[in-house]
Coordinates of C-alpha atoms in Angstrom, one line a residue:
M1 CA 0.0 0.0 0.0
S2 CA 1.4 3.4 -1.0
L3 CA 2.1 5.6 2.0
L4 CA 0.7 8.6 0.2
F5 CA -2.7 7.0 -0.2
D6 CA -2.8 5.1 3.1
P7 CA -6.3 5.5 4.7
R8 CA -4.6 6.1 8.1
W9 CA -3.9 9.7 6.9
S10 CA -7.6 10.5 7.3
E11 CA -7.7 8.9 10.7
A12 CA -4.7 11.1 11.7
L13 CA -6.4 14.2 10.3
A14 CA -9.6 13.4 12.3
R15 CA -7.6 13.6 15.5
L16 CA -5.8 16.8 14.7
P17 CA -8.2 19.3 16.3
D18 CA -8.0 17.6 19.7
Y19 CA -4.2 16.9 19.6
L20 CA -3.2 20.2 18.1
G21 CA -5.5 22.2 20.3
N22 CA -4.1 20.7 23.5
H23 CA -0.6 21.0 22.2
V24 CA -1.0 24.7 21.5
R25 CA -2.7 25.3 24.8
V26 CA 0.0 23.7 26.9
S27 CA 2.8 25.3 24.8
I28 CA 1.5 28.8 24.9
T29 CA 0.8 28.6 28.6
A30 CA 4.2 27.3 29.4
L31 CA 5.9 29.9 27.2
A32 CA 3.9 32.7 28.8
L33 CA 4.8 31.4 32.3
G34 CA 8.5 31.1 31.3
L35 CA 8.5 34.7 30.1
V36 CA 6.8 36.0 33.2
I37 CA 9.5 34.4 35.3
S38 CA 12.5 34.8 33.1
F39 CA 12.2 38.4 31.9
P40 CA 12.1 40.1 35.3
L41 CA 14.9 37.8 36.6
A42 CA 17.0 38.8 33.6
L43 CA 16.4 42.5 34.3
A44 CA 17.3 42.0 38.0
A45 CA 20.4 40.0 37.2
R46 CA 21.9 42.1 34.4
N47 CA 24.1 44.2 36.7
R48 CA 24.6 41.6 39.5
P49 CA 27.3 39.1 38.5
M50 CA 26.6 36.6 41.2
L51 CA 22.9 36.5 40.6
R52 CA 23.5 36.4 36.9
S53 CA 25.8 33.4 37.2
A54 CA 23.5 31.5 39.5
L55 CA 20.5 32.0 37.2
L56 CA 22.3 31.1 34.0
G57 CA 23.9 28.1 35.8
F58 CA 20.5 26.9 37.0
A59 CA 18.8 27.3 33.6
S60 CA 21.7 25.6 31.9
I61 CA 21.4 22.6 34.3
V62 CA 17.7 22.4 33.5
Q63 CA 18.5 22.5 29.8
T64 CA 20.9 19.5 30.1
M65 CA 18.1 17.3 31.6
P66 CA 16.3 15.1 29.0
G67 CA 12.9 16.6 28.3
L68 CA 11.0 13.4 29.1
A69 CA 12.8 13.1 32.5
L70 CA 12.0 16.7 33.4
L71 CA 8.4 16.2 32.6
A72 CA 8.2 12.9 34.5
L73 CA 9.8 14.4 37.6
F74 CA 7.1 17.0 38.1
Y75 CA 4.3 14.4 38.2
P76 CA 5.3 12.7 41.6
L77 CA 6.3 16.1 43.1
L78 CA 2.9 17.6 42.3
L79 CA 1.1 14.4 43.3
A80 CA 2.7 14.6 46.8
L81 CA 1.9 18.3 47.0
A82 CA -1.7 17.7 46.0
T83 CA -2.0 15.0 48.7
L84 CA -0.6 17.4 51.4
T85 CA -2.9 20.3 50.4
S86 CA -5.8 18.0 50.5
Q87 CA -4.9 16.8 54.0
W88 CA -3.9 20.1 55.4
F89 CA -6.3 22.6 53.7
G90 CA -9.1 20.5 52.5
F91 CA -8.6 21.0 48.7
G92 CA -6.5 19.4 46.1
F93 CA -5.6 19.7 42.5
S94 CA -4.8 17.5 39.6
A95 CA -1.2 16.5 39.2
F96 CA -2.0 14.8 35.9
G97 CA -1.3 16.1 32.4
F98 CA -1.6 19.9 32.0
L99 CA 0.0 21.2 35.2
P100 CA 3.2 19.2 35.3
S101 CA 3.7 19.7 31.6
V102 CA 3.3 23.5 31.9
L103 CA 5.7 23.7 34.8
A104 CA 8.4 21.5 33.2
L105 CA 8.1 23.3 29.8
A106 CA 8.3 26.7 31.5
L107 CA 11.6 25.7 33.1
Y108 CA 12.8 24.4 29.8
S109 CA 12.1 27.8 28.2
M110 CA 14.1 29.9 30.6
L111 CA 17.7 29.6 29.3
P112 CA 17.3 31.3 25.9
V113 CA 15.2 34.1 27.4
L114 CA 17.5 34.7 30.3
R115 CA 20.7 34.5 28.2
N116 CA 19.5 36.6 25.3
T117 CA 18.0 39.3 27.5
I118 CA 21.1 39.6 29.6
T119 CA 23.4 39.5 26.6
G120 CA 21.4 42.0 24.7
L121 CA 21.3 44.5 27.5
Q122 CA 25.0 44.1 28.3
G123 CA 25.9 44.6 24.7
I124 CA 24.6 48.1 24.5
D125 CA 27.3 50.8 24.1
P126 CA 27.8 52.4 27.6
A127 CA 28.0 55.8 25.9
L128 CA 24.3 55.5 25.0
T129 CA 23.2 54.9 28.5
E130 CA 25.3 57.7 29.8
A131 CA 23.8 60.0 27.2
A132 CA 20.3 59.0 28.3
R133 CA 21.1 59.8 31.9
G134 CA 22.8 63.0 30.7
V135 CA 19.5 64.3 29.3
G136 CA 17.8 63.7 32.6
M137 CA 16.4 60.1 32.2
T138 CA 16.0 58.0 35.3
A139 CA 17.4 54.4 35.3
R140 CA 13.9 53.1 34.7
Q141 CA 13.3 55.5 31.8
S142 CA 16.7 54.6 30.3
L143 CA 15.8 50.9 30.5
A144 CA 12.4 51.4 28.9
M145 CA 13.2 54.0 26.2
V146 CA 16.8 53.2 25.3
E147 CA 18.2 49.9 26.5
L148 CA 15.2 47.5 25.8
P149 CA 14.5 48.9 22.3
L150 CA 18.1 48.4 21.4
A151 CA 18.3 44.9 22.9
L152 CA 14.9 43.9 21.4
P153 CA 16.3 41.9 18.4
M154 CA 18.4 39.8 20.8
I155 CA 15.5 39.3 23.3
M156 CA 13.1 38.3 20.6
A157 CA 15.6 35.8 19.2
G158 CA 15.7 34.2 22.7
I159 CA 11.9 34.1 22.8
R160 CA 11.7 32.6 19.4
T161 CA 14.2 29.9 20.4
A162 CA 12.3 29.2 23.6
A163 CA 9.0 28.8 21.6
V164 CA 10.5 26.3 19.2
W165 CA 12.1 24.3 22.1
V166 CA 8.8 24.3 24.1
I167 CA 6.7 23.2 21.1
G168 CA 9.1 20.4 20.3
T169 CA 9.5 19.2 23.9
A170 CA 5.7 19.3 24.5
T171 CA 5.4 16.2 22.3
L172 CA 7.1 14.3 25.2
S173 CA 4.2 15.2 27.6
T174 CA 2.0 12.3 26.5
P175 CA 3.4 9.8 29.1
I176 CA 2.3 12.0 31.9
G177 CA -1.3 12.4 30.6
Q178 CA -1.1 15.6 28.5
T179 CA -2.7 15.2 25.1
S180 CA -0.4 16.6 22.5
L181 CA 0.9 16.0 19.0
G182 CA 3.2 13.5 20.7
N183 CA 0.1 11.2 20.9
Y184 CA 0.6 10.5 17.2
I185 CA 4.3 9.7 17.7
F186 CA 3.9 7.4 20.8
A187 CA 0.9 5.6 19.4
G188 CA 2.6 5.2 16.0
L189 CA 5.8 3.8 17.4
Q190 CA 4.0 1.2 19.5
T191 CA 1.7 0.1 16.7
Q192 CA 4.2 0.6 13.9
N193 CA 1.8 3.1 12.3
W194 CA 4.4 5.1 10.5
V195 CA 1.7 7.4 9.1
F196 CA 1.0 8.6 12.6
V197 CA 4.7 9.0 13.4
L198 CA 5.2 11.1 10.2
F199 CA 2.0 13.1 10.7
G200 CA 2.9 13.9 14.3
C201 CA 6.4 15.1 13.3
I202 CA 5.2 17.2 10.4
A203 CA 2.4 18.8 12.5
A204 CA 4.9 19.6 15.4
A205 CA 7.4 21.1 12.9
A206 CA 4.7 23.1 11.1
L207 CA 3.4 24.5 14.4
A208 CA 6.9 25.5 15.5
L209 CA 7.5 27.3 12.2
V210 CA 4.2 29.1 12.3
V211 CA 4.7 30.3 15.9
D212 CA 8.3 31.3 15.0
Q213 CA 7.1 33.4 12.0
L214 CA 4.4 35.1 14.1
L215 CA 7.0 36.1 16.7
A216 CA 9.3 37.3 13.9
L217 CA 6.5 39.4 12.6
I218 CA 6.0 41.0 16.0
E219 CA 9.8 41.5 16.3
S220 CA 10.0 43.3 13.0
G221 CA 7.0 45.4 13.8
L222 CA 8.5 46.6 17.1
R223 CA 11.9 47.2 15.5
M224 CA 10.4 49.1 12.5
R225 CA 7.7 50.7 14.6
R226 CA 4.9 49.4 12.4
R227 CA 1.8 48.6 14.4
I228 CA 0.2 46.6 11.6
R229 CA 3.0 44.0 11.8
V230 CA 2.7 43.8 15.6
S231 CA -1.1 43.5 15.3
L232 CA -1.0 40.8 12.7
G233 CA 1.5 38.7 14.8
L234 CA -0.5 39.1 18.0
A235 CA -3.7 38.3 16.1
G236 CA -2.2 35.1 14.8
I237 CA -1.2 34.0 18.2
V238 CA -4.6 34.8 19.6
V239 CA -6.3 32.8 16.8
L240 CA -4.1 29.8 17.7
A241 CA -4.9 30.2 21.4
A242 CA -8.6 30.5 20.7
A243 CA -8.5 27.4 18.5
T244 CA -7.4 25.4 21.6
L245 CA -10.8 26.0 23.1
A246 CA -12.6 24.2 20.3
P247 CA -12.0 20.6 21.5
S248 CA -13.1 21.4 25.1
L249 CA -16.2 23.2 23.9
T250 CA -17.3 20.3 21.6
R251 CA -16.5 17.5 24.1
A252 CA -19.3 16.2 26.2
K253 CA -19.2 17.5 29.8
S254 CA -19.5 14.0 31.3
T255 CA -16.8 12.0 29.4
T256 CA -15.3 8.7 30.6
L257 CA -11.5 8.9 30.4
V258 CA -10.0 5.6 29.4
G259 CA -6.3 5.1 30.2
A260 CA -3.7 3.1 28.3
K261 CA -0.1 2.3 28.9
T262 CA 2.7 2.5 26.4
F263 CA 2.4 -0.7 24.3
T264 CA 0.3 -2.1 21.5
E265 CA -2.1 -4.3 23.6
Q266 CA -3.0 -1.3 25.8
Y267 CA -3.9 0.8 22.8
V268 CA -6.2 -1.9 21.5
L269 CA -7.9 -2.6 24.8
A270 CA -8.4 1.1 25.5
A271 CA -10.0 1.4 22.0
L272 CA -12.2 -1.6 22.8
I273 CA -13.4 -0.1 26.1
S274 CA -14.1 3.2 24.4
H275 CA -16.0 1.3 21.6
R276 CA -18.2 -0.4 24.2
L277 CA -18.8 2.8 26.2
Q278 CA -19.8 4.7 23.1
A279 CA -22.1 1.9 22.0
A280 CA -23.8 2.2 25.4
G281 CA -24.3 5.9 24.9
L282 CA -21.4 7.0 27.2
P283 CA -19.0 9.5 25.7
A284 CA -15.4 8.3 26.0
T285 CA -11.9 9.8 25.5
T286 CA -8.7 7.9 25.5
R287 CA -5.6 9.0 27.4
A288 CA -2.9 6.7 26.0
G289 CA 0.9 6.3 26.4
L290 CA 1.0 6.6 30.2
G291 CA 3.7 5.0 32.3
S292 CA 2.8 2.1 34.7
N293 CA 3.0 4.1 37.9
V294 CA 1.5 7.3 36.4
I295 CA -1.6 5.5 35.1
F296 CA -2.3 3.8 38.5
D297 CA -1.9 7.1 40.4
A298 CA -4.1 8.8 37.8
L299 CA -6.8 6.3 38.4
A300 CA -6.6 6.5 42.2
N301 CA -6.8 10.3 42.0
G302 CA -9.7 10.3 39.5
D303 CA -7.7 11.7 36.6
I304 CA -8.8 8.8 34.5
D305 CA -11.9 6.5 35.0
V306 CA -11.0 3.1 33.8
Y307 CA -8.0 1.1 32.4
V308 CA -6.7 -2.4 32.0
D309 CA -3.8 -3.5 34.2
Y310 CA -2.2 -6.8 35.0
S311 CA -2.3 -8.6 38.3
G312 CA 1.5 -9.3 38.4
T313 CA 2.4 -5.7 37.7
L314 CA 0.2 -4.4 40.5
W315 CA 1.4 -7.2 42.9
A316 CA 5.1 -6.8 42.3
N317 CA 5.7 -3.4 40.9
Q318 CA 2.9 -1.2 42.4
F319 CA 2.5 -2.8 45.8
H320 CA 6.0 -4.3 46.1
M321 CA 4.9 -7.8 47.2
T322 CA 7.6 -10.4 47.0
D323 CA 5.7 -13.6 47.9
L324 CA 4.2 -15.6 45.0
K325 CA 0.7 -16.9 45.4
P326 CA -1.5 -19.1 43.2
R327 CA -3.5 -17.1 40.6
Q328 CA -6.9 -17.0 42.3
E329 CA -5.4 -16.4 45.7
L330 CA -3.4 -13.5 44.3
L331 CA -6.4 -12.0 42.6
T332 CA -8.5 -12.2 45.8
E333 CA -5.9 -10.5 47.9
L334 CA -5.2 -7.9 45.2
E335 CA -8.9 -7.1 45.1
T336 CA -8.8 -6.5 48.9
I337 CA -5.7 -4.2 48.6
L338 CA -7.4 -2.2 45.8
A339 CA -10.6 -1.9 47.8
R340 CA -8.7 -0.2 50.6
R341 CA -7.8 2.5 48.1
N342 CA -11.5 2.7 46.9
I343 CA -10.4 1.2 43.5
T344 CA -12.7 -1.4 42.0
L345 CA -11.4 -4.6 40.4
L346 CA -14.3 -5.1 38.0
G347 CA -13.1 -8.4 36.7
E348 CA -10.7 -10.4 34.5
L349 CA -10.7 -10.2 30.7
G350 CA -9.8 -13.8 30.3
F351 CA -6.1 -13.9 29.2
E352 CA -2.7 -13.4 30.8
N353 CA 0.1 -11.2 29.5
A354 CA 3.2 -12.1 31.5
Y355 CA 6.8 -11.2 31.0
A356 CA 8.7 -14.1 29.5
L357 CA 12.2 -14.7 28.1
L358 CA 12.0 -15.4 24.4
M359 CA 14.4 -16.8 21.8
P360 CA 14.2 -17.8 18.1
K361 CA 12.8 -21.3 18.2
A362 CA 15.3 -22.7 15.7
R363 CA 18.3 -21.4 17.7
A364 CA 16.8 -22.5 21.1
D365 CA 16.2 -26.0 19.7
A366 CA 19.8 -26.2 18.3
L367 CA 21.2 -25.2 21.7
G368 CA 18.9 -27.3 23.7
I369 CA 17.4 -24.4 25.5
H370 CA 13.7 -24.9 26.5
T371 CA 13.6 -23.5 30.0
I372 CA 15.2 -20.5 31.7
S373 CA 17.3 -23.0 33.7
D374 CA 18.7 -24.3 30.4
L375 CA 19.6 -20.7 29.5
V376 CA 21.7 -20.1 32.6
A377 CA 24.9 -21.9 31.4
R378 CA 25.0 -19.9 28.2
A379 CA 23.8 -16.5 29.4
G380 CA 27.3 -15.2 30.1
T381 CA 28.0 -15.3 26.4
M382 CA 24.6 -13.8 25.3
S383 CA 23.0 -10.4 25.2
I384 CA 19.4 -9.7 26.4
A385 CA 17.1 -6.8 25.5
G386 CA 14.1 -5.5 27.4
D387 CA 11.7 -2.6 27.2
Y388 CA 12.3 0.6 29.0
E389 CA 10.9 -0.6 32.3
F390 CA 11.9 -4.3 32.5
F391 CA 15.4 -4.1 34.0
A392 CA 14.2 -1.7 36.8
R393 CA 11.2 -3.9 37.7
P394 CA 10.9 -6.5 40.4
E395 CA 10.4 -9.3 37.8
W396 CA 13.9 -8.9 36.6
A397 CA 15.3 -9.0 40.1
A398 CA 13.2 -12.1 40.8
L399 CA 14.5 -13.9 37.7
K400 CA 18.1 -13.1 38.6
K401 CA 17.5 -14.3 42.2
A402 CA 15.7 -17.5 41.2
Y403 CA 18.1 -18.6 38.4
G404 CA 21.3 -16.6 38.9
L405 CA 21.1 -15.1 35.4
S406 CA 24.0 -13.0 34.3
F407 CA 24.2 -11.8 30.6
R408 CA 27.1 -10.4 28.7
E409 CA 25.1 -7.4 27.7
R410 CA 21.8 -5.8 28.5
R411 CA 20.0 -3.5 26.1
Q412 CA 16.8 -1.4 26.3
M413 CA 14.7 -0.6 23.3
Q414 CA 11.2 0.1 22.0
S415 CA 9.1 -3.0 22.8
D416 CA 8.1 -3.8 19.2
F417 CA 11.7 -3.4 18.0
M418 CA 12.9 -6.1 20.4
Y419 CA 11.2 -8.9 18.4
A420 CA 12.9 -7.9 15.1
A421 CA 16.2 -7.5 17.0
V422 CA 16.2 -11.0 18.4
A423 CA 14.9 -12.5 15.1
S424 CA 17.8 -10.9 13.2
G425 CA 20.4 -11.9 15.8
E426 CA 21.1 -8.4 17.1
V427 CA 20.4 -9.8 20.5
D428 CA 20.1 -13.3 21.7
V429 CA 17.2 -13.2 24.2
I430 CA 14.5 -10.7 24.8
A431 CA 12.1 -10.1 27.7
G432 CA 8.8 -10.1 25.8
Y433 CA 5.1 -10.6 26.5
T434 CA 3.2 -13.8 26.3
S435 CA 0.2 -12.3 24.5
D436 CA 2.2 -10.6 21.8
G437 CA 1.3 -11.6 18.3
L438 CA 4.9 -11.0 17.2
I439 CA 6.0 -14.3 18.9
A440 CA 4.4 -16.2 16.0
K441 CA 5.4 -13.7 13.3
Y442 CA 9.1 -14.0 14.1
G443 CA 9.1 -17.7 15.0
L444 CA 10.0 -17.3 18.7
T445 CA 9.6 -19.6 21.6
V446 CA 8.8 -18.9 25.2
L447 CA 11.3 -20.3 27.7
D448 CA 9.5 -22.0 30.5
D449 CA 9.8 -20.4 34.0
I450 CA 10.0 -23.7 35.9
R451 CA 10.7 -22.0 39.2
H452 CA 7.8 -19.6 38.8
A453 CA 9.8 -16.5 39.5
I454 CA 7.3 -14.3 37.6
P455 CA 3.8 -13.9 39.1
P456 CA 0.6 -14.4 37.2
Y457 CA -0.4 -11.5 34.9
D458 CA -4.1 -11.7 34.4
A459 CA -5.5 -8.7 32.5
I460 CA -8.0 -7.0 34.8
V461 CA -10.3 -4.0 34.5
L462 CA -9.9 -1.3 37.1
L463 CA -12.4 1.5 37.9
A464 CA -11.6 4.8 39.6
P465 CA -13.1 5.6 43.1
R466 CA -15.7 8.0 41.6
R467 CA -16.9 5.3 39.2
A468 CA -17.3 2.5 41.7
N469 CA -21.1 2.8 41.7
D470 CA -21.6 3.7 38.0
A471 CA -24.1 1.1 36.9
K472 CA -24.0 2.2 33.3
L473 CA -20.3 1.9 33.1
R474 CA -20.3 -1.5 34.7
A475 CA -23.0 -2.8 32.4
A476 CA -21.2 -1.5 29.3
L477 CA -18.0 -3.3 30.2
Q478 CA -19.6 -6.5 31.6
P479 CA -19.7 -8.3 28.1
L480 CA -15.9 -8.1 27.9
L481 CA -15.2 -9.9 31.2
G482 CA -13.8 -13.4 30.7
K483 CA -14.4 -13.3 27.0
I484 CA -10.9 -12.6 25.5
D485 CA -8.6 -15.6 25.4
I486 CA -4.9 -15.6 24.7
A487 CA -5.3 -16.6 21.1
A488 CA -7.7 -13.8 20.3
M489 CA -5.5 -11.2 22.1
R490 CA -2.3 -12.4 20.2
E491 CA -4.1 -12.1 16.9
A492 CA -5.4 -8.6 17.9
N493 CA -1.9 -7.5 18.9
F494 CA -0.5 -8.9 15.6
R495 CA -3.0 -7.0 13.6
A496 CA -2.3 -3.8 15.4
S497 CA 1.4 -4.0 14.9
D498 CA 1.3 -5.1 11.3
S499 CA 2.4 -2.1 9.3
D500 CA 1.2 -3.6 6.0
T501 CA -2.5 -3.4 7.0
D502 CA -4.9 -0.8 8.4
G503 CA -4.4 -2.1 11.9
S504 CA -5.3 1.0 13.8
P505 CA -6.3 0.3 17.5
A506 CA -9.9 1.3 16.7
T507 CA -10.1 -1.1 13.7
V508 CA -8.6 -3.9 15.7
A509 CA -10.9 -3.2 18.6
R510 CA -13.9 -3.6 16.3
W511 CA -12.5 -6.9 15.0
L512 CA -11.9 -8.1 18.6
W513 CA -15.5 -7.3 19.6
T514 CA -16.7 -9.4 16.6
K515 CA -14.6 -12.3 17.8
I516 CA -16.0 -11.9 21.3
N517 CA -19.6 -12.1 19.9
E518 CA -18.8 -15.3 18.0
K519 CA -18.3 -17.2 21.2

């Protein structure tokens, strides 16, 4: 299928108003906050060397931090602060999505504004400022009427740089719950939908260029003292800001927010849940690409309403349990733990998606490796790859403890890319997922965990505290419980990750619902 005529372009275009509107809103808010903070600080520090060095040093340190890390750090900080304000003062606020994104991006915008403002003001010929004072101007008048106008090109260059940085970095806000153009990129990478990836990159670049040119128009208008240019530039920015209100005005007031983590199966299941809710007359919006800890905290705090998690992830990673229990006993105790937090375990979907060590079947057979115990003797000469979470999770620690595993090399990569890597021999073993359709596609085999180091991973539906007694929501999701077996889920995951077909999560979700109805 030609990429140019791929039907997924129309699907990407349909999501543009929501994604672009949210992206513009968070970017403009962050840039405005960054300017409000940075500009006065730059004016205060321009003649104070120690303060100037401290501010530029701090802003430089912030700039060296990876954008995703900076965004992610604000979420737990704000979550703790929201808990404290709720306990001490009786009110809280959402630490999910918009607020952490704005604060992190505002910090990210500070360096070019601080540096260019200070540099521009310091670069003015001292003779000019002395002349201004010589004709009776106060320091404030000299700053406003002489220094700032002369430094304006340099200051505006800093603002334009900050705007481009903020718009680009805002695409990374998806994992903490902020809808943005990054939703295209994260979803596209997970489902191998390269149309989405390309569309998201083009849209973000185009937005950055438009904002940069609008700011350039304002800059030239101020420099040339042409009000029409300034007015046109400001009008363009106002139009962009106003456009961000459209999605919120058209969205239903009572919308069920469906969460999803950062891999293909989660996108499909979130689409399936949204499909069932909409069929029941309940408006639904998906918040996809969320990290494991972020999504659970978001549910507990009412920032999302429903999502699918896995019993083993909650048991080992969220609640830090180390003892392994039989499947039903673990589920029963997990339901009790969740109930203490007012979270409802609605039920199981019917399949398990556990971590597992995988190898190409032909090579495993040739080496006589069928269990993880068989792997131990050869692990020292092999490399292993896992997703971005695996090697920091309790499951990896449990595997090492149970089997004494020690590999020559450990690598982290995008989950879907791991399968191609192990099939091509780039790595020898991967930590994959038992419900992944790529197991069959690449001819891989699951190594048996004979010591049961990894707990059960039943897919379970969780409801937020505020949705515990929502009868309509429960009734809409009831037909899914216990109806998805491992074979159907593997096929769904394969369809969603097959770049040669129109395997969008929504399309695959409709196919999966058809399979459920056939039973």
